[in-house]
Amino acid sequence: MARKPSEPSPKSTGSRTVDDDRPAKQPAAERSQVAGEAQAAGESRFRAEPQATDEPAGPDETAGPLMLTRLRKTDGRALILYTAAGDGA
Amino acid sequence: MSELRFNELRGEQVAYAIRRQDRTFLPSRDHCPLCPTRPGGPATEIPFPAYEIAVFDNRFPAFETPRGAAEVVVYSDDHDASFGTLAPARAEALMWVWRHRYLELGARADVEYVFIFENRGVEVGVTLHHPHGQIYGYPFLPPVPALERTADARLGGCAPCALLARERADGRRMLYANDGVLAYVPEAARWPYEVHVTMREHRASLLDCSAAELRLLADGLQRVVRGFDALFARPFPYVMAVHQAPTAAARAPNGEPGGVSPRAESTAKKNVNGHLHVEFYPPLRTAEKLKYLAGSEQGAGVFISDVLPEESAAELREAIARGA
């Protein structure tokens, strides 16, 4: 039986190295609002994924410059949102 | 739950995922399940009004826990985008997402090989037009990467390293180069416009790449895809297949997955049984004609091509210059 891998904490590290033309990112406050809405929606379709506690504190290299938001659908399927870290993150 | 059966004559596994027969098939854009969920609109797979990159478990999986995984990777919330038209920073971010999924899925005991791919165009069976790729976590080593390991043994070392050296020395099929990757039509391409994008340095997997190399990989892949689109001035169908080291060997000898931790990543990095490269298999042989896998290809395993790789490389070089 597979053991569920522990999950990295959804923090960001590093900085972008490209002066890019990516779409404007949401400010942190706006992202929080969206996350809050998602949690509210979680009553019907999603629930928040508990964060792993057995990972060492410190930089999470596994997502590089990206910030992760983990959710789980009510049917059990996982959903991860990856967001470029940076302004206000 | 899908069922695996072993085809003795072919020496390969066949997966039966009968639930996939009912999967969403070419929905109208108003009912695209990969678009964001907009206020007042239908609920989609992603319950946000906007997002950058999203990954979720496939609703109609070919593989699932405890025997593998099947994930969907959505590149953008823009229904009309494509891999080639993503902003460079978004394409670079996608490389980090691939890397993260390779690490996390590869740490699982029920995943032996993490296969990242994109099917683009109805010609290769796409059922959703929204820009996305997929990831399969196979519970066994599939035949194609196994053959690559056989090639390593035949060539007395890393096969992609040896083939890359040959292509560089020859030069006639080279398409594009940056400091991280080389793109070329392989000497024995099976498809008329087959392209390989290979890391210059030996990198077993995405885990071994520096941040700069990931950015350069994204650049190389986008150049190729934009060149494809420029070739016949139409969206160019393809299968994009990311080949890298199997993950089974990266686990501890007792079979326990390493977990997502710096320790596991360090263990995975020791696996040199592979060389990261991305293969494109476009089904077109002209702007309007498809290359079919027919009698010789299916019944005898021999590809017959109407175009010499040197000729298609010359066309693609010019197209990549136009599409840049």
mmCIF file of C-alpha atoms in Angstrom:
data_model
loop_
_atom_site.group_PDB
_atom_site.id
_atom_site.type_symbol
_atom_site.label_atom_id
_atom_site.label_comp_id
_atom_site.label_asym_id
_atom_site.label_seq_id
_atom_site.Cartn_x
_atom_site.Cartn_y
_atom_site.Cartn_z
ATOM 1 C CA MET A 1 0.000 0.000 0.000
ATOM 2 C CA ALA A 2 1.344 3.333 -0.912
ATOM 3 C CA ARG A 3 2.281 5.691 1.840
ATOM 4 C CA LYS A 4 0.980 9.165 1.313
ATOM 5 C CA PRO A 5 3.963 11.422 0.854
ATOM 6 C CA SER A 6 4.353 14.160 3.331
ATOM 7 C CA GLU A 7 3.701 17.510 1.840
ATOM 8 C CA PRO A 8 5.925 20.515 1.624
ATOM 9 C CA SER A 9 4.772 23.628 3.311
ATOM 10 C CA PRO A 10 3.239 26.139 0.930
ATOM 11 C CA LYS A 11 5.823 28.803 1.305
ATOM 12 C CA SER A 12 7.841 30.473 -1.343
ATOM 13 C CA THR A 13 11.559 30.743 -1.746
ATOM 14 C CA GLY A 14 13.946 32.279 -4.159
ATOM 15 C CA SER A 15 13.346 35.129 -6.429
ATOM 16 C CA ARG A 16 12.492 35.296 -10.048
ATOM 17 C CA THR A 17 15.365 35.784 -12.408
ATOM 18 C CA VAL A 18 13.436 36.865 -15.429
ATOM 19 C CA ASP A 19 12.106 40.263 -16.219
ATOM 20 C CA ASP A 20 8.997 38.881 -17.637
ATOM 21 C CA ASP A 21 5.749 39.815 -19.237
ATOM 22 C CA ARG A 22 3.682 37.532 -17.102
ATOM 23 C CA PRO A 23 0.142 38.585 -16.261
ATOM 24 C CA ALA A 24 -0.214 40.877 -13.297
ATOM 25 C CA LYS A 25 -0.324 38.864 -10.090
ATOM 26 C CA GLN A 26 -2.894 39.243 -7.388
ATOM 27 C CA PRO A 27 -1.828 41.200 -4.329
ATOM 28 C CA ALA A 28 -1.465 39.071 -1.215
ATOM 29 C CA ALA A 29 -4.642 40.462 0.347
ATOM 30 C CA GLU A 30 -6.604 39.601 -2.751
ATOM 31 C CA ARG A 31 -5.133 36.121 -2.803
ATOM 32 C CA SER A 32 -6.185 35.651 0.801
ATOM 33 C CA GLN A 33 -9.672 36.723 -0.124
ATOM 34 C CA VAL A 34 -9.762 34.205 -2.945
ATOM 35 C CA ALA A 35 -8.455 31.513 -0.636
ATOM 36 C CA GLY A 36 -11.133 32.432 1.864
ATOM 37 C CA GLU A 37 -13.788 32.152 -0.785
ATOM 38 C CA ALA A 38 -12.407 28.773 -1.727
ATOM 39 C CA GLN A 39 -12.597 27.646 1.859
ATOM 40 C CA ALA A 40 -16.175 28.820 2.021
ATOM 41 C CA ALA A 41 -16.881 26.946 -1.192
ATOM 42 C CA GLY A 42 -15.218 23.974 0.458
ATOM 43 C CA GLU A 43 -18.361 23.367 2.445
ATOM 44 C CA SER A 44 -19.923 22.114 -0.730
ATOM 45 C CA ARG A 45 -17.064 21.086 -2.991
ATOM 46 C CA PHE A 46 -13.728 21.438 -1.258
ATOM 47 C CA ARG A 47 -12.037 21.171 2.052
ATOM 48 C CA ALA A 48 -8.695 22.577 3.025
ATOM 49 C CA GLU A 49 -5.831 20.107 2.958
ATOM 50 C CA PRO A 50 -4.170 19.843 6.375
ATOM 51 C CA GLN A 51 -0.595 20.983 6.247
ATOM 52 C CA ALA A 52 2.180 18.516 6.893
ATOM 53 C CA THR A 53 3.905 18.996 10.203
ATOM 54 C CA ASP A 54 6.833 16.623 9.801
ATOM 55 C CA GLU A 55 8.747 18.745 7.341
ATOM 56 C CA PRO A 56 11.662 20.748 8.619
ATOM 57 C CA ALA A 57 11.120 24.446 8.828
ATOM 58 C CA GLY A 58 13.095 26.412 6.339
ATOM 59 C CA PRO A 59 13.256 26.958 2.644
ATOM 60 C CA ASP A 60 11.088 24.673 0.584
ATOM 61 C CA GLU A 61 13.084 24.045 -2.556
ATOM 62 C CA THR A 62 10.670 21.643 -4.137
ATOM 63 C CA ALA A 63 8.463 24.331 -5.618
ATOM 64 C CA GLY A 64 11.294 26.707 -6.422
ATOM 65 C CA PRO A 65 9.903 30.189 -6.921
ATOM 66 C CA LEU A 66 6.290 29.039 -6.814
ATOM 67 C CA MET A 67 3.813 29.263 -3.981
ATOM 68 C CA LEU A 68 1.502 26.301 -3.484
ATOM 69 C CA THR A 69 -2.078 26.180 -2.304
ATOM 70 C CA ARG A 70 -3.379 22.688 -1.644
ATOM 71 C CA LEU A 71 -7.047 21.811 -1.647
ATOM 72 C CA ARG A 72 -8.970 18.597 -1.746
ATOM 73 C CA LYS A 73 -12.240 18.100 -3.555
ATOM 74 C CA THR A 74 -15.070 16.431 -1.725
ATOM 75 C CA ASP A 75 -14.697 13.415 -3.967
ATOM 76 C CA GLY A 76 -11.169 13.056 -2.588
ATOM 77 C CA ARG A 77 -9.228 14.361 -5.554
ATOM 78 C CA ALA A 78 -6.342 16.726 -4.897
ATOM 79 C CA LEU A 79 -6.034 20.181 -6.404
ATOM 80 C CA ILE A 80 -2.868 22.265 -6.225
ATOM 81 C CA LEU A 81 -2.660 25.866 -7.330
ATOM 82 C CA TYR A 82 0.789 27.164 -8.219
ATOM 83 C CA THR A 83 1.335 30.893 -8.086
ATOM 84 C CA ALA A 84 4.426 32.881 -8.895
ATOM 85 C CA ALA A 85 5.766 34.290 -5.669
ATOM 86 C CA GLY A 86 6.909 37.828 -5.482
ATOM 87 C CA ASP A 87 5.061 41.020 -4.932
ATOM 88 C CA GLY A 88 3.371 40.918 -1.592
ATOM 89 C CA ALA A 89 3.615 37.131 -1.253
ATOM 90 C CA MET B 1 -9.846 1.292 -10.711
ATOM 91 C CA SER B 2 -8.064 0.331 -13.892
ATOM 92 C CA GLU B 3 -6.841 -3.184 -14.496
ATOM 93 C CA LEU B 4 -3.444 -4.199 -15.808
ATOM 94 C CA ARG B 5 -3.012 -7.213 -18.020
ATOM 95 C CA PHE B 6 0.268 -8.441 -19.450
ATOM 96 C CA ASN B 7 0.366 -8.934 -23.194
ATOM 97 C CA GLU B 8 2.732 -11.865 -23.539
ATOM 98 C CA LEU B 9 3.316 -11.540 -27.281
ATOM 99 C CA ARG B 10 4.332 -7.903 -26.990
ATOM 100 C CA GLY B 11 5.924 -8.247 -23.579
ATOM 101 C CA GLU B 12 4.075 -5.203 -22.321
ATOM 102 C CA GLN B 13 1.388 -4.109 -19.907
ATOM 103 C CA VAL B 14 -2.025 -3.022 -21.146
ATOM 104 C CA ALA B 15 -4.158 -0.811 -18.877
ATOM 105 C CA TYR B 16 -7.941 -1.120 -18.952
ATOM 106 C CA ALA B 17 -9.538 2.066 -17.619
ATOM 107 C CA ILE B 18 -13.113 1.541 -18.668
ATOM 108 C CA ARG B 19 -14.455 4.564 -16.773
ATOM 109 C CA ARG B 20 -12.603 6.793 -19.232
ATOM 110 C CA GLN B 21 -15.099 5.854 -21.907
ATOM 111 C CA ASP B 22 -17.466 8.389 -20.327
ATOM 112 C CA ARG B 23 -14.976 11.241 -20.033
ATOM 113 C CA THR B 24 -15.773 14.752 -21.163
ATOM 114 C CA PHE B 25 -15.427 14.971 -24.928
ATOM 115 C CA LEU B 26 -14.832 18.278 -26.724
ATOM 116 C CA PRO B 27 -17.247 20.390 -24.669
ATOM 117 C CA SER B 28 -18.265 23.848 -25.848
ATOM 118 C CA ARG B 29 -16.050 26.598 -24.489
ATOM 119 C CA ASP B 30 -18.898 27.680 -22.182
ATOM 120 C CA HIS B 31 -18.650 24.320 -20.445
ATOM 121 C CA CYS B 32 -14.893 23.881 -20.453
ATOM 122 C CA PRO B 33 -13.994 22.085 -17.183
ATOM 123 C CA LEU B 34 -10.522 23.642 -17.147
ATOM 124 C CA CYS B 35 -11.620 27.255 -17.282
ATOM 125 C CA PRO B 36 -11.855 29.201 -14.024
ATOM 126 C CA THR B 37 -15.164 29.166 -12.175
ATOM 127 C CA ARG B 38 -16.608 32.573 -12.891
ATOM 128 C CA PRO B 39 -19.364 34.221 -10.853
ATOM 129 C CA GLY B 40 -22.691 32.988 -12.135
ATOM 130 C CA GLY B 41 -21.010 30.493 -14.436
ATOM 131 C CA PRO B 42 -20.907 26.741 -14.229
ATOM 132 C CA ALA B 43 -18.620 25.150 -11.650
ATOM 133 C CA THR B 44 -15.407 23.842 -13.177
ATOM 134 C CA GLU B 45 -12.533 21.752 -11.882
ATOM 135 C CA ILE B 46 -10.929 24.929 -10.552
ATOM 136 C CA PRO B 47 -13.178 26.895 -8.149
ATOM 137 C CA PHE B 48 -11.458 30.235 -8.565
ATOM 138 C CA PRO B 49 -12.239 33.187 -10.787
ATOM 139 C CA ALA B 50 -8.585 33.259 -11.892
ATOM 140 C CA TYR B 51 -5.490 31.113 -11.496
ATOM 141 C CA GLU B 52 -2.006 30.710 -12.887
ATOM 142 C CA ILE B 53 -1.159 26.989 -13.029
ATOM 143 C CA ALA B 54 -3.397 24.267 -11.568
ATOM 144 C CA VAL B 55 -2.771 20.548 -11.068
ATOM 145 C CA PHE B 56 -5.466 18.101 -10.052
ATOM 146 C CA ASP B 57 -6.167 14.396 -10.009
ATOM 147 C CA ASN B 58 -7.742 13.308 -13.267
ATOM 148 C CA ARG B 59 -11.445 12.682 -12.861
ATOM 149 C CA PHE B 60 -11.142 9.817 -15.309
ATOM 150 C CA PRO B 61 -7.792 8.313 -14.339
ATOM 151 C CA ALA B 62 -5.957 5.652 -16.250
ATOM 152 C CA PHE B 63 -3.946 5.061 -13.060
ATOM 153 C CA GLU B 64 -4.756 5.905 -9.460
ATOM 154 C CA THR B 65 -3.661 5.137 -5.916
ATOM 155 C CA PRO B 66 -2.597 2.531 -4.887
ATOM 156 C CA ARG B 67 -1.441 1.656 -8.378
ATOM 157 C CA GLY B 68 -0.135 4.845 -9.867
ATOM 158 C CA ALA B 69 -1.415 8.326 -10.554
ATOM 159 C CA ALA B 70 -2.977 10.440 -13.275
ATOM 160 C CA GLU B 71 -2.912 14.217 -12.999
ATOM 161 C CA VAL B 72 -3.982 17.104 -15.194
ATOM 162 C CA VAL B 73 -1.720 20.176 -15.448
ATOM 163 C CA VAL B 74 -3.520 23.306 -16.627
ATOM 164 C CA TYR B 75 -1.094 25.862 -18.001
ATOM 165 C CA SER B 76 -3.271 28.957 -17.837
ATOM 166 C CA ASP B 77 -6.772 30.158 -17.107
ATOM 167 C CA ASP B 78 -6.885 31.527 -20.666
ATOM 168 C CA HIS B 79 -8.906 29.062 -22.721
ATOM 169 C CA ASP B 80 -7.304 30.236 -25.954
ATOM 170 C CA ALA B 81 -3.676 30.099 -24.838
ATOM 171 C CA SER B 82 -1.245 27.384 -25.825
ATOM 172 C CA PHE B 83 2.115 26.204 -24.583
ATOM 173 C CA GLY B 84 3.839 28.201 -27.302
ATOM 174 C CA THR B 85 2.019 31.428 -26.525
ATOM 175 C CA LEU B 86 2.522 31.375 -22.753
ATOM 176 C CA ALA B 87 4.519 34.297 -21.412
ATOM 177 C CA PRO B 88 8.123 33.133 -20.917
ATOM 178 C CA ALA B 89 7.809 33.421 -17.142
ATOM 179 C CA ARG B 90 4.705 31.201 -17.171
ATOM 180 C CA ALA B 91 6.483 28.577 -19.272
ATOM 181 C CA GLU B 92 9.390 28.744 -16.843
ATOM 182 C CA ALA B 93 6.967 28.325 -13.933
ATOM 183 C CA LEU B 94 5.551 25.266 -15.650
ATOM 184 C CA MET B 95 9.007 23.686 -15.560
ATOM 185 C CA TRP B 96 9.013 24.162 -11.788
ATOM 186 C CA VAL B 97 5.562 22.590 -11.567
ATOM 187 C CA TRP B 98 6.769 19.606 -13.594
ATOM 188 C CA ARG B 99 9.776 19.367 -11.313
ATOM 189 C CA HIS B 100 7.605 19.451 -8.213
ATOM 190 C CA ARG B 101 5.231 16.796 -9.512
ATOM 191 C CA TYR B 102 8.179 14.590 -10.535
ATOM 192 C CA LEU B 103 9.572 14.857 -7.021
ATOM 193 C CA GLU B 104 6.291 14.306 -5.228
ATOM 194 C CA LEU B 105 4.904 11.516 -7.402
ATOM 195 C CA GLY B 106 8.315 9.909 -7.669
ATOM 196 C CA ALA B 107 8.445 9.608 -3.898
ATOM 197 C CA ARG B 108 5.405 7.347 -3.902
ATOM 198 C CA ALA B 109 5.850 3.617 -3.486
ATOM 199 C CA ASP B 110 3.257 2.886 -6.158
ATOM 200 C CA VAL B 111 4.928 5.022 -8.838
ATOM 201 C CA GLU B 112 7.866 3.632 -10.775
ATOM 202 C CA TYR B 113 7.969 6.171 -13.590
ATOM 203 C CA VAL B 114 6.680 9.742 -13.759
ATOM 204 C CA PHE B 115 5.656 10.585 -17.297
ATOM 205 C CA ILE B 116 4.850 14.218 -18.127
ATOM 206 C CA PHE B 117 3.239 14.785 -21.499
ATOM 207 C CA GLU B 118 0.954 16.941 -23.591
ATOM 208 C CA ASN B 119 -1.377 15.861 -26.356
ATOM 209 C CA ARG B 120 -2.185 18.794 -28.594
ATOM 210 C CA GLY B 121 -4.845 18.734 -31.281
ATOM 211 C CA VAL B 122 -7.756 16.480 -32.114
ATOM 212 C CA GLU B 123 -5.396 14.637 -34.470
ATOM 213 C CA VAL B 124 -3.773 13.057 -31.420
ATOM 214 C CA GLY B 125 -6.990 12.537 -29.516
ATOM 215 C CA VAL B 126 -7.335 15.700 -27.468
ATOM 216 C CA THR B 127 -10.745 15.922 -25.792
ATOM 217 C CA LEU B 128 -10.309 19.358 -24.159
ATOM 218 C CA HIS B 129 -8.900 22.334 -26.037
ATOM 219 C CA HIS B 130 -7.970 24.384 -22.954
ATOM 220 C CA PRO B 131 -4.154 24.401 -22.755
ATOM 221 C CA HIS B 132 -3.091 21.567 -20.513
ATOM 222 C CA GLY B 133 -0.851 18.578 -20.180
ATOM 223 C CA GLN B 134 -0.995 15.419 -18.153
ATOM 224 C CA ILE B 135 1.155 13.370 -15.834
ATOM 225 C CA TYR B 136 0.950 9.631 -15.440
ATOM 226 C CA GLY B 137 2.625 7.936 -12.533
ATOM 227 C CA TYR B 138 3.067 4.427 -13.861
ATOM 228 C CA PRO B 139 3.232 1.617 -11.295
ATOM 229 C CA PHE B 140 5.816 -0.053 -13.537
ATOM 230 C CA LEU B 141 8.607 1.003 -15.904
ATOM 231 C CA PRO B 142 6.941 1.510 -19.317
ATOM 232 C CA PRO B 143 8.488 0.001 -22.462
ATOM 233 C CA VAL B 144 9.795 3.231 -24.020
ATOM 234 C CA PRO B 145 11.929 4.418 -21.094
ATOM 235 C CA ALA B 146 12.979 0.807 -20.601
ATOM 236 C CA LEU B 147 14.215 0.783 -24.209
ATOM 237 C CA GLU B 148 16.169 3.951 -23.533
ATOM 238 C CA ARG B 149 17.935 2.181 -20.701
ATOM 239 C CA THR B 150 18.667 -0.683 -23.115
ATOM 240 C CA ALA B 151 20.169 1.894 -25.473
ATOM 241 C CA ASP B 152 22.397 3.079 -22.619
ATOM 242 C CA ALA B 153 23.745 -0.447 -22.307
ATOM 243 C CA ARG B 154 24.141 -0.829 -26.079
ATOM 244 C CA LEU B 155 26.074 2.423 -26.411
ATOM 245 C CA GLY B 156 28.147 1.845 -23.318
ATOM 246 C CA GLY B 157 26.907 4.847 -21.369
ATOM 247 C CA CYS B 158 24.243 7.511 -21.503
ATOM 248 C CA ALA B 159 22.517 7.112 -24.884
ATOM 249 C CA PRO B 160 21.145 10.669 -25.084
ATOM 250 C CA CYS B 161 24.642 12.033 -24.309
ATOM 251 C CA ALA B 162 26.106 9.915 -27.128
ATOM 252 C CA LEU B 163 23.361 10.827 -29.585
ATOM 253 C CA LEU B 164 23.636 14.499 -28.730
ATOM 254 C CA ALA B 165 27.371 14.385 -29.481
ATOM 255 C CA ARG B 166 26.606 12.771 -32.851
ATOM 256 C CA GLU B 167 24.010 15.395 -33.715
ATOM 257 C CA ARG B 168 26.322 18.240 -32.776
ATOM 258 C CA ALA B 169 29.142 16.771 -34.865
ATOM 259 C CA ASP B 170 26.854 16.305 -37.856
ATOM 260 C CA GLY B 171 24.955 19.547 -37.487
ATOM 261 C CA ARG B 172 22.559 19.033 -40.415
ATOM 262 C CA ARG B 173 19.539 18.320 -38.257
ATOM 263 C CA MET B 174 20.180 20.890 -35.567
ATOM 264 C CA LEU B 175 17.299 23.325 -35.077
ATOM 265 C CA TYR B 176 17.937 25.557 -32.105
ATOM 266 C CA ALA B 177 20.432 25.900 -29.306
ATOM 267 C CA ASN B 178 20.729 27.930 -26.155
ATOM 268 C CA ASP B 179 23.095 27.530 -23.225
ATOM 269 C CA GLY B 180 20.939 24.799 -21.669
ATOM 270 C CA VAL B 181 19.394 22.723 -24.439
ATOM 271 C CA LEU B 182 19.790 21.639 -28.039
ATOM 272 C CA ALA B 183 16.837 20.944 -30.318
ATOM 273 C CA TYR B 184 17.179 18.702 -33.349
ATOM 274 C CA VAL B 185 15.420 16.258 -35.620
ATOM 275 C CA PRO B 186 16.984 12.930 -34.681
ATOM 276 C CA GLU B 187 18.969 11.064 -37.318
ATOM 277 C CA ALA B 188 16.477 8.185 -37.292
ATOM 278 C CA ALA B 189 13.291 10.136 -36.634
ATOM 279 C CA ARG B 190 10.152 8.030 -36.834
ATOM 280 C CA TRP B 191 7.845 10.980 -37.521
ATOM 281 C CA PRO B 192 8.415 13.470 -40.375
ATOM 282 C CA TYR B 193 8.751 16.408 -37.986
ATOM 283 C CA GLU B 194 9.894 14.623 -34.851
ATOM 284 C CA VAL B 195 12.018 16.868 -32.632
ATOM 285 C CA HIS B 196 14.056 16.142 -29.528
ATOM 286 C CA VAL B 197 15.019 18.849 -27.054
ATOM 287 C CA THR B 198 17.884 17.550 -24.940
ATOM 288 C CA MET B 199 19.753 19.015 -22.002
ATOM 289 C CA ARG B 200 23.318 19.910 -23.010
ATOM 290 C CA GLU B 201 24.712 18.570 -19.764
ATOM 291 C CA HIS B 202 23.858 15.179 -18.350
ATOM 292 C CA ARG B 203 20.827 15.774 -16.170
ATOM 293 C CA ALA B 204 18.976 12.655 -15.077
ATOM 294 C CA SER B 205 15.814 14.535 -14.313
ATOM 295 C CA LEU B 206 14.286 17.929 -13.672
ATOM 296 C CA LEU B 207 15.586 17.642 -10.099
ATOM 297 C CA ASP B 208 19.135 17.939 -11.376
ATOM 298 C CA CYS B 209 18.564 21.122 -13.347
ATOM 299 C CA SER B 210 19.564 24.536 -12.113
ATOM 300 C CA ALA B 211 17.048 27.360 -12.169
ATOM 301 C CA ALA B 212 18.799 28.732 -15.236
ATOM 302 C CA GLU B 213 18.554 25.370 -17.000
ATOM 303 C CA LEU B 214 14.833 25.149 -16.304
ATOM 304 C CA ARG B 215 14.391 28.589 -17.831
ATOM 305 C CA LEU B 216 16.441 27.558 -20.857
ATOM 306 C CA LEU B 217 14.467 24.331 -21.214
ATOM 307 C CA ALA B 218 11.233 26.316 -21.282
ATOM 308 C CA ASP B 219 12.743 28.613 -23.896
ATOM 309 C CA GLY B 220 13.839 25.709 -26.086
ATOM 310 C CA LEU B 221 10.459 24.003 -25.892
ATOM 311 C CA GLN B 222 8.579 27.181 -26.701
ATOM 312 C CA ARG B 223 10.836 27.926 -29.668
ATOM 313 C CA VAL B 224 10.119 24.495 -31.090
ATOM 314 C CA VAL B 225 6.358 24.728 -30.578
ATOM 315 C CA ARG B 226 6.178 28.198 -32.096
ATOM 316 C CA GLY B 227 8.220 26.882 -35.013
ATOM 317 C CA PHE B 228 5.741 24.045 -35.433
ATOM 318 C CA ASP B 229 2.873 26.531 -35.557
ATOM 319 C CA ALA B 230 4.745 28.664 -38.073
ATOM 320 C CA LEU B 231 5.585 25.696 -40.298
ATOM 321 C CA PHE B 232 2.152 25.389 -41.889
ATOM 322 C CA ALA B 233 0.660 28.586 -40.433
ATOM 323 C CA ARG B 234 -1.774 26.578 -38.315
ATOM 324 C CA PRO B 235 -1.896 25.156 -34.798
ATOM 325 C CA PHE B 236 0.387 22.159 -35.081
ATOM 326 C CA PRO B 237 -0.720 18.946 -33.394
ATOM 327 C CA TYR B 238 1.844 16.978 -31.447
ATOM 328 C CA VAL B 239 2.527 14.671 -28.569
ATOM 329 C CA MET B 240 5.133 16.155 -26.247
ATOM 330 C CA ALA B 241 6.817 13.506 -24.066
ATOM 331 C CA VAL B 242 9.193 14.324 -21.217
ATOM 332 C CA HIS B 243 11.682 11.515 -20.692
ATOM 333 C CA GLN B 244 13.736 11.358 -17.536
ATOM 334 C CA ALA B 245 15.036 8.904 -14.976
ATOM 335 C CA PRO B 246 12.710 6.299 -13.501
ATOM 336 C CA THR B 247 11.891 7.079 -9.905
ATOM 337 C CA ALA B 248 11.737 3.551 -8.521
ATOM 338 C CA ALA B 249 15.516 3.405 -8.200
ATOM 339 C CA ALA B 250 15.503 6.629 -6.223
ATOM 340 C CA ARG B 251 13.782 5.030 -3.260
ATOM 341 C CA ALA B 252 15.446 3.380 -0.341
ATOM 342 C CA PRO B 253 16.413 -0.295 -0.752
ATOM 343 C CA ASN B 254 13.616 -1.345 1.587
ATOM 344 C CA GLY B 255 11.106 0.056 -0.892
ATOM 345 C CA GLU B 256 9.986 2.895 1.303
ATOM 346 C CA PRO B 257 9.431 6.103 -0.569
ATOM 347 C CA GLY B 258 11.722 8.857 0.461
ATOM 348 C CA GLY B 259 8.967 11.350 0.983
ATOM 349 C CA VAL B 260 9.130 14.939 -0.084
ATOM 350 C CA SER B 261 12.082 16.163 1.844
ATOM 351 C CA PRO B 262 15.580 17.378 1.131
ATOM 352 C CA ARG B 263 16.768 13.884 2.008
ATOM 353 C CA ALA B 264 14.533 12.307 -0.592
ATOM 354 C CA GLU B 265 15.568 14.852 -3.156
ATOM 355 C CA SER B 266 19.192 14.151 -2.447
ATOM 356 C CA THR B 267 18.557 10.431 -2.862
ATOM 357 C CA ALA B 268 16.710 10.996 -6.101
ATOM 358 C CA LYS B 269 19.564 13.070 -7.434
ATOM 359 C CA LYS B 270 21.884 10.109 -7.184
ATOM 360 C CA ASN B 271 19.868 8.381 -9.856
ATOM 361 C CA VAL B 272 21.715 8.905 -13.134
ATOM 362 C CA ASN B 273 19.716 6.266 -14.953
ATOM 363 C CA GLY B 274 18.333 8.642 -17.537
ATOM 364 C CA HIS B 275 18.949 11.922 -19.339
ATOM 365 C CA LEU B 276 16.257 14.563 -19.369
ATOM 366 C CA HIS B 277 15.000 15.241 -22.848
ATOM 367 C CA VAL B 278 11.671 16.098 -24.421
ATOM 368 C CA GLU B 279 10.447 14.343 -27.551
ATOM 369 C CA PHE B 280 7.819 15.758 -29.907
ATOM 370 C CA TYR B 281 5.850 13.430 -32.171
ATOM 371 C CA PRO B 282 3.784 15.508 -34.612
ATOM 372 C CA PRO B 283 1.380 13.401 -36.699
ATOM 373 C CA LEU B 284 1.380 15.699 -39.742
ATOM 374 C CA ARG B 285 3.484 14.916 -42.814
ATOM 375 C CA THR B 286 2.137 17.908 -44.772
ATOM 376 C CA ALA B 287 -0.127 20.800 -43.849
ATOM 377 C CA GLU B 288 -3.176 18.643 -44.512
ATOM 378 C CA LYS B 289 -2.010 15.041 -44.427
ATOM 379 C CA LEU B 290 -1.509 12.816 -41.438
ATOM 380 C CA LYS B 291 1.132 10.187 -40.999
ATOM 381 C CA TYR B 292 -0.858 7.098 -40.021
ATOM 382 C CA LEU B 293 0.489 4.196 -38.086
ATOM 383 C CA ALA B 294 -0.584 1.428 -40.437
ATOM 384 C CA GLY B 295 0.478 -2.085 -41.387
ATOM 385 C CA SER B 296 4.243 -1.797 -41.199
ATOM 386 C CA GLU B 297 4.275 0.409 -38.114
ATOM 387 C CA GLN B 298 1.644 -1.533 -36.150
ATOM 388 C CA GLY B 299 2.077 -5.031 -37.489
ATOM 389 C CA ALA B 300 5.835 -5.159 -37.849
ATOM 390 C CA GLY B 301 7.083 -2.273 -35.734
ATOM 391 C CA VAL B 302 8.852 -0.579 -38.652
ATOM 392 C CA PHE B 303 8.242 3.111 -39.276
ATOM 393 C CA ILE B 304 8.308 4.180 -42.901
ATOM 394 C CA SER B 305 8.761 7.910 -43.434
ATOM 395 C CA ASP B 306 8.252 9.958 -46.579
ATOM 396 C CA VAL B 307 10.672 12.693 -45.513
ATOM 397 C CA LEU B 308 14.373 12.618 -44.715
ATOM 398 C CA PRO B 309 15.148 14.133 -41.308
ATOM 399 C CA GLU B 310 17.685 16.488 -42.914
ATOM 400 C CA GLU B 311 14.953 17.902 -45.150
ATOM 401 C CA SER B 312 12.377 18.357 -42.401
ATOM 402 C CA ALA B 313 15.082 19.916 -40.210
ATOM 403 C CA ALA B 314 15.772 22.527 -42.877
ATOM 404 C CA GLU B 315 12.062 23.377 -43.023
ATOM 405 C CA LEU B 316 11.798 23.532 -39.252
ATOM 406 C CA ARG B 317 14.877 25.741 -38.859
ATOM 407 C CA GLU B 318 13.303 28.294 -41.138
ATOM 408 C CA ALA B 319 9.946 27.969 -39.359
ATOM 409 C CA ILE B 320 11.541 28.422 -35.929
ATOM 410 C CA ALA B 321 13.214 31.591 -37.189
ATOM 411 C CA ARG B 322 9.830 32.839 -38.401
ATOM 412 C CA GLY B 323 8.050 31.815 -35.205
ATOM 413 C CA ALA B 324 10.582 33.339 -32.824
#
